Short mmCIF file of C-alpha atoms in Angstrom, two decimals:
data_model
loop_
_atom_site.label_atom_id
_atom_site.label_comp_id
_atom_site.label_asym_id
_atom_site.label_seq_id
_atom_site.Cartn_x
_atom_site.Cartn_y
_atom_site.Cartn_z
CA GLU P 1 -6.37 -39.32 41.49
CA PRO P 2 -8.24 -38.23 37.96
CA TYR P 3 -10.59 -35.46 39.91
CA SER P 4 -7.82 -34.37 41.83
CA THR P 5 -7.16 -30.60 41.58
CA SER P 6 -3.88 -30.31 43.77
CA LYS P 7 -1.33 -30.33 41.13
CA CYS P 8 -3.82 -27.43 39.26
CA PRO P 9 -1.72 -24.26 39.26
CA SER P 10 -2.35 -21.73 41.89
CA GLN P 11 -1.48 -18.56 40.26
CA LEU P 12 -1.45 -17.28 36.45
CA PRO P 13 0.96 -18.33 34.15
CA PRO P 14 3.88 -15.69 35.01
CA ASP P 15 3.83 -13.69 31.30
CA LEU P 16 0.34 -13.45 31.76
CA ASP P 17 1.15 -11.92 36.39
CA GLU P 18 3.83 -9.54 35.39
CA ARG P 19 1.37 -8.05 32.68
CA LEU P 20 -1.75 -7.81 34.73
CA ARG P 21 0.42 -5.79 37.26
CA ARG P 22 2.89 -4.13 35.01
CA ASP P 23 -0.42 -2.42 32.98
CA HIS P 24 -3.40 -3.06 35.58
CA PRO P 25 -2.15 -2.63 39.24
CA GLU P 26 -5.78 -1.92 40.45
CA ALA P 27 -6.82 -5.18 38.69
CA ALA P 28 -3.75 -6.38 40.46
CA THR P 29 -4.66 -5.68 43.43
CA PHE P 30 -8.68 -7.01 43.46
CA TRP P 31 -6.79 -9.95 42.07
CA ASP P 32 -5.19 -10.53 45.37
CA SER P 33 -7.82 -9.94 47.93
CA THR P 34 -9.76 -13.05 45.90
CA PRO P 35 -9.52 -15.86 48.22
CA PRO P 36 -6.31 -18.46 47.06
CA SER P 37 -9.09 -21.53 45.61
CA TYR P 38 -11.21 -18.75 43.62
CA ARG P 39 -7.55 -17.17 42.49
CA LYS P 40 -6.67 -21.73 41.51
CA MET P 41 -9.95 -21.87 40.22
CA ARG P 42 -9.39 -18.89 37.72
CA ALA P 43 -5.43 -19.47 36.73
CA PHE P 44 -6.46 -22.89 35.90
CA TRP P 45 -9.11 -22.04 33.64
CA ILE P 46 -6.84 -19.83 31.76
CA GLY P 47 -3.50 -21.75 31.76
CA GLU P 48 -5.89 -25.09 30.52
CA THR P 49 -7.03 -23.45 27.02
CA LYS P 50 -5.01 -24.83 24.53
CA ARG P 51 -5.40 -21.90 22.07
CA PRO P 52 -3.90 -18.79 22.40
CA GLU P 53 -6.68 -17.06 21.59
CA THR P 54 -8.83 -18.74 24.15
CA ARG P 55 -6.13 -17.97 26.58
CA GLU P 56 -5.82 -13.76 25.81
CA ARG P 57 -10.01 -14.14 25.89
CA ARG P 58 -10.16 -15.22 29.25
CA PHE P 59 -7.30 -13.18 29.93
CA ASN P 60 -8.96 -10.20 29.87
CA GLU P 61 -12.25 -10.64 30.81
CA LEU P 62 -10.56 -12.15 34.28
CA VAL P 63 -8.79 -8.43 33.86
CA GLU P 64 -12.03 -6.07 33.16
CA ALA P 65 -14.30 -8.48 35.85
CA CYS P 66 -11.00 -7.22 38.41
CA ALA P 67 -10.86 -4.44 37.38
CA ALA P 68 -14.27 -3.12 38.03
CA GLY P 69 -14.05 -5.28 41.18
CA LYS P 70 -16.09 -8.28 40.90
CA ARG P 71 -15.56 -12.21 40.64
CA LEU P 72 -16.48 -14.09 37.52
CA ALA P 73 -19.13 -16.51 38.12
#
């Protein structure tokens, strides 16, 4: 199953999920309202990074979009 997405995380990494809920409650509310498939795709997009600065940049992009009530394309 080289292309299977079943092993992809369905949630943000715990440290980022905690930050999202603590520091950005309005973004967390929008994040929770998005479809599970979107959350899984974005959690993988953030979690699969190799460099911490890339992970942080992607997390910030996600927070900004969620705070504005938008999904990343």
